[in-house]
mmCIF file of C-alpha atoms in Angstrom:
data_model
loop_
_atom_site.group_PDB
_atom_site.id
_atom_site.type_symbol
_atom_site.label_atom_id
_atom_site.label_comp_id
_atom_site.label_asym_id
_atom_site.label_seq_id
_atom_site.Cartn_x
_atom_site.Cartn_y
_atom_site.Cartn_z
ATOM 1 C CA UNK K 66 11.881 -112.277 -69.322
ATOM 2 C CA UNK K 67 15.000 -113.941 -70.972
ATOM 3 C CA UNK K 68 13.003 -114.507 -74.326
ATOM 4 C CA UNK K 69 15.950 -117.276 -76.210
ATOM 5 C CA UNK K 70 19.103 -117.722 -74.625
ATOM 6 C CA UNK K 71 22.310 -119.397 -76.179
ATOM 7 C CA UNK K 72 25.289 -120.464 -74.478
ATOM 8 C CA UNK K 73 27.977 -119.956 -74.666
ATOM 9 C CA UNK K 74 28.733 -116.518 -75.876
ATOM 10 C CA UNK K 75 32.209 -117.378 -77.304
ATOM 11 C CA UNK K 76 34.241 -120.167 -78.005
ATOM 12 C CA UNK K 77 37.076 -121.155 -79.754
ATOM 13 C CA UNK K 78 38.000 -124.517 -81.132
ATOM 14 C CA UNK K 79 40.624 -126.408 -82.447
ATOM 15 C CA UNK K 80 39.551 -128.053 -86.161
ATOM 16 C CA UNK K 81 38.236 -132.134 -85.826
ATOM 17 C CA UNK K 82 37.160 -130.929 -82.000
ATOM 18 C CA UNK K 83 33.536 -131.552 -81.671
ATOM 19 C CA UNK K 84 31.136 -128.671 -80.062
ATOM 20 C CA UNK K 85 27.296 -128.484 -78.739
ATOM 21 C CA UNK K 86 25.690 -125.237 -79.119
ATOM 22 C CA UNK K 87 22.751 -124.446 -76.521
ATOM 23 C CA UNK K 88 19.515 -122.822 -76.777
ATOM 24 C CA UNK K 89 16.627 -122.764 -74.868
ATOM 25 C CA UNK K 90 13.371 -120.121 -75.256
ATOM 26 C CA UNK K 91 11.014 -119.526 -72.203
ATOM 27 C CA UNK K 92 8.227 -117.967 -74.945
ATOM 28 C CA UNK K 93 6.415 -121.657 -75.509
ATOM 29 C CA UNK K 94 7.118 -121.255 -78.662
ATOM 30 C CA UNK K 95 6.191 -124.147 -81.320
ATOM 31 C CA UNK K 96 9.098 -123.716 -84.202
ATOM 32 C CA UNK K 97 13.230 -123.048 -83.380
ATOM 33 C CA UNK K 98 15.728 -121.819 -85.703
ATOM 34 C CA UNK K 99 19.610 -121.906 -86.294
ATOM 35 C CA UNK K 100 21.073 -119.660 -88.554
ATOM 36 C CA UNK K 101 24.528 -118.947 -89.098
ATOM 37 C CA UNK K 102 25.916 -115.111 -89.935
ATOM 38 C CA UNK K 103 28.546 -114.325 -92.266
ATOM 39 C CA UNK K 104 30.108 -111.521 -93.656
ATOM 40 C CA UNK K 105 28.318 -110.563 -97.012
ATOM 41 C CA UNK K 106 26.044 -113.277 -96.996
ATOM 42 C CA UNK K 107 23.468 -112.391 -94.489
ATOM 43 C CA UNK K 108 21.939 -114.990 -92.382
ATOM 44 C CA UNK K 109 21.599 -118.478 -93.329
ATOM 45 C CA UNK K 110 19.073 -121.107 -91.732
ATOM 46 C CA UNK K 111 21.007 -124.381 -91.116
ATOM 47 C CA UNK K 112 18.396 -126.327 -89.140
ATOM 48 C CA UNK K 113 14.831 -125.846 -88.101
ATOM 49 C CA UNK K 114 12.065 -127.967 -85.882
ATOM 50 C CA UNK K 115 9.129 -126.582 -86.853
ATOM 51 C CA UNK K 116 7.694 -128.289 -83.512
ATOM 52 C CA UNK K 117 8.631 -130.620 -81.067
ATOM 53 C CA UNK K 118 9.728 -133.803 -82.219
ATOM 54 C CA UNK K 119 10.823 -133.201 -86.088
ATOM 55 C CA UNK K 120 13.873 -131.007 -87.351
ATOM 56 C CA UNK K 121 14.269 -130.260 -91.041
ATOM 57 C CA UNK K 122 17.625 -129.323 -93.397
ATOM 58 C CA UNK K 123 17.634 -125.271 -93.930
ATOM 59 C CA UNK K 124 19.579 -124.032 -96.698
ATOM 60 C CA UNK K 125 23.590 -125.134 -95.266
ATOM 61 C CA UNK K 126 22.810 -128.279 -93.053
ATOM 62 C CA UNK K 127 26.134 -129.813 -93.802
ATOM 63 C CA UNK K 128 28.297 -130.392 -91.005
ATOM 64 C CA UNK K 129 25.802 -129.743 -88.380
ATOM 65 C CA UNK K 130 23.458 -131.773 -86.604
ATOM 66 C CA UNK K 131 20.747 -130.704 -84.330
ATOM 67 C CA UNK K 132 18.768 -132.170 -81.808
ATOM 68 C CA UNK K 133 15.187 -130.462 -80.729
ATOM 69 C CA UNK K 134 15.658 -132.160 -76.876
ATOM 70 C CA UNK K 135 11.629 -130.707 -75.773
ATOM 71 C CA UNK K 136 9.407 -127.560 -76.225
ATOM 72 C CA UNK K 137 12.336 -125.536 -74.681
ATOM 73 C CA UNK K 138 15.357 -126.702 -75.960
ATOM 74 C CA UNK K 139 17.240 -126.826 -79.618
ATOM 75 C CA UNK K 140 20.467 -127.740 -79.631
ATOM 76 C CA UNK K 141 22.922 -127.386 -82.293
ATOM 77 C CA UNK K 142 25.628 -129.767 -82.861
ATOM 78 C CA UNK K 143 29.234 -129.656 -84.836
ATOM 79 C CA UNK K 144 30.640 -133.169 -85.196
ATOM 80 C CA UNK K 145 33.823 -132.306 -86.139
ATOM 81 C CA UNK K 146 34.726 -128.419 -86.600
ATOM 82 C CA UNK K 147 36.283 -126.880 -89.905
ATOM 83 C CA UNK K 148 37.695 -123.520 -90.413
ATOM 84 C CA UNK K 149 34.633 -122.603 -92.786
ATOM 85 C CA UNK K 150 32.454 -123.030 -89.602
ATOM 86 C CA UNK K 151 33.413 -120.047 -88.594
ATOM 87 C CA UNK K 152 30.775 -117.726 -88.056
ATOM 88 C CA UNK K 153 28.032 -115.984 -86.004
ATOM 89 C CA UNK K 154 25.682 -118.766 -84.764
ATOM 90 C CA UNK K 155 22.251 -117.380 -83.961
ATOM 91 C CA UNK K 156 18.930 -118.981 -82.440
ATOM 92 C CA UNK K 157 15.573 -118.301 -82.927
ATOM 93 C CA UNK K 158 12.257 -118.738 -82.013
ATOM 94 C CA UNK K 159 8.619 -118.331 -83.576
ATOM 95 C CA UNK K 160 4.735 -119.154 -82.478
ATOM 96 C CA UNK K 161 5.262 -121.273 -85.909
ATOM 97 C CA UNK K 162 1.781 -121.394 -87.387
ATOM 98 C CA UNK K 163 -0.325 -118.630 -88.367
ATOM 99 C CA UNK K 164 -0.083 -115.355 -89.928
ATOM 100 C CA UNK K 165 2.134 -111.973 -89.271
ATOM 101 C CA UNK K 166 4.582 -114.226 -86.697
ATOM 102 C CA UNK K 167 7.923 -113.186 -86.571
ATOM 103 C CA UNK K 168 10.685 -114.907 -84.948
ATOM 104 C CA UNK K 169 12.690 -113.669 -81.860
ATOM 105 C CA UNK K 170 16.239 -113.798 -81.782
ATOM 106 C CA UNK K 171 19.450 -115.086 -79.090
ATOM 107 C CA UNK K 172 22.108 -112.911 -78.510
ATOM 108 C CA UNK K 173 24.317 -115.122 -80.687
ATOM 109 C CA UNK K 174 27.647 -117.621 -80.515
ATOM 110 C CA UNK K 175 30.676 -116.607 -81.993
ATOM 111 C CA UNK K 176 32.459 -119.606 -82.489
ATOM 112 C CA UNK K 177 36.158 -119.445 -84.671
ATOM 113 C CA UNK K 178 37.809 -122.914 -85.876
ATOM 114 C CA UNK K 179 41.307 -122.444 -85.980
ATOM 115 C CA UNK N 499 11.837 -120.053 -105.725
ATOM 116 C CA UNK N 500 11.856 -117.644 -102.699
ATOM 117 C CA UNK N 501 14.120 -114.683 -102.706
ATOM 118 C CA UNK N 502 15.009 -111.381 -100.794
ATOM 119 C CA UNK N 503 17.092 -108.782 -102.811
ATOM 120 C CA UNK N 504 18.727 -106.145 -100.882
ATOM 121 C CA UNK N 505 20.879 -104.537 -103.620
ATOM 122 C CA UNK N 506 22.839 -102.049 -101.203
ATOM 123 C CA UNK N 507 25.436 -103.619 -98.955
ATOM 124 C CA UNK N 508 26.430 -100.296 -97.843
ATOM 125 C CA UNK N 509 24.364 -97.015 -97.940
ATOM 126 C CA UNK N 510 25.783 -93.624 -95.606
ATOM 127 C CA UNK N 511 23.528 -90.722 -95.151
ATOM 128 C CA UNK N 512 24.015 -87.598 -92.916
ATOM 129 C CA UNK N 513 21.779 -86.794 -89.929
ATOM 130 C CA UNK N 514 18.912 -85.616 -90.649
ATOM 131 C CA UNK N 515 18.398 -86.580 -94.261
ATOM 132 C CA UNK N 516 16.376 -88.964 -95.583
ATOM 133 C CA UNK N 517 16.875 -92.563 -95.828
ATOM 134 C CA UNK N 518 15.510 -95.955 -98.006
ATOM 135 C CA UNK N 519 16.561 -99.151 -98.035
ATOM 136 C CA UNK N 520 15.652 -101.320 -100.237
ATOM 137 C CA UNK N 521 14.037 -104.650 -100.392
ATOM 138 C CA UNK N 522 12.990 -106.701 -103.410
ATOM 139 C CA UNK N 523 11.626 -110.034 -103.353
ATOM 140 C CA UNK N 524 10.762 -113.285 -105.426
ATOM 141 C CA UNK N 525 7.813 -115.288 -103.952
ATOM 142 C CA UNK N 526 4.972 -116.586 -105.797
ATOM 143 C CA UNK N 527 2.412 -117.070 -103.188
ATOM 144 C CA UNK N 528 1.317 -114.568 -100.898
ATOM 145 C CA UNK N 529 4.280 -112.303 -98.939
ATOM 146 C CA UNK N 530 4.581 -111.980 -95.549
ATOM 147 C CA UNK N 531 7.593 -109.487 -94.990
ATOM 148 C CA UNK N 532 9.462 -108.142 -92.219
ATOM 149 C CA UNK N 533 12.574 -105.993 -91.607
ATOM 150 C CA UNK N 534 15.165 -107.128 -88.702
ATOM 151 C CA UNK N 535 17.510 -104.489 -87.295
ATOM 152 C CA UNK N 536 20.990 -105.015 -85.844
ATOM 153 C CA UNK N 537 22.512 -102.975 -83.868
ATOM 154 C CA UNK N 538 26.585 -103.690 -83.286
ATOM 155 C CA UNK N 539 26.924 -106.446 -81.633
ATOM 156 C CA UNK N 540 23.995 -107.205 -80.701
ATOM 157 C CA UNK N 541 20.853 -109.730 -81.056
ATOM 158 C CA UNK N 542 18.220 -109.049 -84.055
ATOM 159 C CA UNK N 543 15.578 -107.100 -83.407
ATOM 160 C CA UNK N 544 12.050 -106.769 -85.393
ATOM 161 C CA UNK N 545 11.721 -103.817 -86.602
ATOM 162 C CA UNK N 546 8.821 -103.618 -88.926
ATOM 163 C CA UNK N 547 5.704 -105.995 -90.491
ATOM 164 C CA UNK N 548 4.122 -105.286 -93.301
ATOM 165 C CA UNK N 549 1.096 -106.277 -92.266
ATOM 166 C CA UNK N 550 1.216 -104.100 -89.388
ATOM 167 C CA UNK N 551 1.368 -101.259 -91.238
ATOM 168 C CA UNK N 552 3.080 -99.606 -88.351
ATOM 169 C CA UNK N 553 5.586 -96.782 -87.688
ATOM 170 C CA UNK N 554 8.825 -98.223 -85.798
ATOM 171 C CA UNK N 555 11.211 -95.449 -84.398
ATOM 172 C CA UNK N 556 10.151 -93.301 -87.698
ATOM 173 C CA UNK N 557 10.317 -95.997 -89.674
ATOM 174 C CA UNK N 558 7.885 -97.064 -92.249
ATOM 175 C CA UNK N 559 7.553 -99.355 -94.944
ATOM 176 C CA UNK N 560 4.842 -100.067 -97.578
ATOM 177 C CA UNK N 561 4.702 -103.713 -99.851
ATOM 178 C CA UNK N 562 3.942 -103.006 -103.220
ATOM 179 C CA UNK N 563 3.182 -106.223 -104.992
ATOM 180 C CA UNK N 564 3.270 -104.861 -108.450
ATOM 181 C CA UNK N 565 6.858 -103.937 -107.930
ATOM 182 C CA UNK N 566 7.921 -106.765 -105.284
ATOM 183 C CA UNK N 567 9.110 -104.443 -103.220
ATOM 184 C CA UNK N 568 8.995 -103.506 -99.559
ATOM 185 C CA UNK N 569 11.104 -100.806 -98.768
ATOM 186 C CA UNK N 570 12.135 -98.954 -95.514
ATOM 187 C CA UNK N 571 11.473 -95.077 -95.339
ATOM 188 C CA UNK N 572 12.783 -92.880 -92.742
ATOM 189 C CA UNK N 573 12.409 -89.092 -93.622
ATOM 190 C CA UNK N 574 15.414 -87.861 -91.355
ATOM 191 C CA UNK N 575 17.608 -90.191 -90.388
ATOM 192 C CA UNK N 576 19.393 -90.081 -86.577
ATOM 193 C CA UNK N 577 22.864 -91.262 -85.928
ATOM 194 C CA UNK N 578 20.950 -94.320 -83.317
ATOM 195 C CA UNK N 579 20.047 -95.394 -86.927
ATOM 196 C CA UNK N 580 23.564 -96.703 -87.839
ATOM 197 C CA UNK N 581 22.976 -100.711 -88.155
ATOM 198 C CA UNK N 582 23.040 -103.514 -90.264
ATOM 199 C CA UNK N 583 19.449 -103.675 -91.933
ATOM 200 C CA UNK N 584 17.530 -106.982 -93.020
ATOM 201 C CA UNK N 585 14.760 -107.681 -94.681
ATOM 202 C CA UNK N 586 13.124 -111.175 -94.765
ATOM 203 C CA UNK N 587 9.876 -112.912 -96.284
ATOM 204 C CA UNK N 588 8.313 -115.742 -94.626
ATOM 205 C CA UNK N 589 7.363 -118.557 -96.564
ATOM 206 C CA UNK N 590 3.949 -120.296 -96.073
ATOM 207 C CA UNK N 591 3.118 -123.937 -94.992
ATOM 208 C CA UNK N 592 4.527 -125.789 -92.897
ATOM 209 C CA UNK N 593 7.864 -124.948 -92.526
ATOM 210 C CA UNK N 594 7.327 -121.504 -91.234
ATOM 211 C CA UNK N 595 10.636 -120.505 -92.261
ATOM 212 C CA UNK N 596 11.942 -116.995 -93.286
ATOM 213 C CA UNK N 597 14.591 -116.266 -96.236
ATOM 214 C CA UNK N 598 16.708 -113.160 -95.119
ATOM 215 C CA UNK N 599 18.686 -110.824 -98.044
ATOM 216 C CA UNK N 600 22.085 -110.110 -96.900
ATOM 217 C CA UNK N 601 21.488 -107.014 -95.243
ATOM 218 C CA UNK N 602 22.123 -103.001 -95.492
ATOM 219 C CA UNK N 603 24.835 -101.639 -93.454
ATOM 220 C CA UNK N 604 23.179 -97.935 -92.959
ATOM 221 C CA UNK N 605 25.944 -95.502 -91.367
ATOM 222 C CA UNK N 606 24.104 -92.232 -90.731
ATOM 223 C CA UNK N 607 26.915 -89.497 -90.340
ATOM 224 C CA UNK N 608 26.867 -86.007 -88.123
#
């Protein structure tokens, strides 16, 4: 039972180079998350699709773009990479509606612009 | 405007003593509150809801909505403790999303 999976685990890119993150949840969950996770500052949502078919700005949305590709499948998207994007990229995944539902959590990208 | 207040980045306690972490929060509807554990290195885990009113590897926590808090009780701590700590309220309608506070690194010493 994989639960959400991201790919890839690491990566490292040069700054202006342009970089899809994966992530795909086998739970049938309705809403997907992507946070980022910095030193100090906790997690931070930077895009959510609170079901297939719609995304919605979290609280740092600039310089990503995200595209929710089915049920499955969120995909997180840097157009063209800056030092300050580096960080901890996690995805998530929730039932969505209803009471008492927590989310569920990738293993996590760490991705350094040099 | 939703808020989670962790006011501890760091807290160290020895094995076998007790340990709280604490969680304060700003919402005006009604809370829905959960702590995340991480341990290094690895994926977030859910710990504890408050709704469940559950005991998670000896951990407990109790909202009280007079003092905004929910805060996480163990009464002796082990050294498989030692994480980073987060607490998070989910915010209702239809957004479903959850505000984190920036986490409590617990070390729990020998």
């Amino acid at each position: 039972n994989a639960g959400v999976t991201q790919t890839p685990k690491f990566q490292v890119l040069k700054t202006g180079q342009s970089m899809t993150l994966q992530c795909a949840q086998d739970m049938n969950h309705n809403s997907m998350y992507w946070y980022r996770q910095d030193p100090g500052m906790g997690l931070r949502l930077i895009y959510y699709s609170a079901s297939e078919g719609t995304t919605d700005k979290g609280e740092v949305p600039n310089g990503y773009n995200v595209s929710r590709l089915n049920k499955r499948e969120f995909s997180l998207r840097l157009e063209s990479a800056a030092p300050s994007q580096t960080s901890v990229y996690f995805c998530a995944s929730s039932r969505g509606q209803g009471r008492n539902q927590p989310q569920h959590f990738g293993d996590g990208t760490r991705l350094s612009i040099l | 405007a939703q808020r989670v207040t962790q006011p501890e980045k760091l807290l160290s306690v020895f094995k076998g003593a007790p340990v709280e972490l604490k969680c304060n929060y700003s919402y005006s509807g009604s809370p829905e509150l959960f702590w995340y554990v991480q341990y290094s290195r690895q994926r977030l885990q859910l710990l504890l809801r408050h709704i469940s009113r559950e005991s998670i590897k000896g951990f407990t926590a109790d909202l009280n909505k007079g003092e905004t808090s929910f805060h996480l009780k163990k009464p002796f701590a082990q050294e498989e403790d030692s994480a980073m700590y987060y607490c998070a309220l989910r915010t209702q309608g239809g957004s479903e999303k959850l505000v984190f506070g920036k986490g409590t690194k617990l070390t729990v010493n020998p």
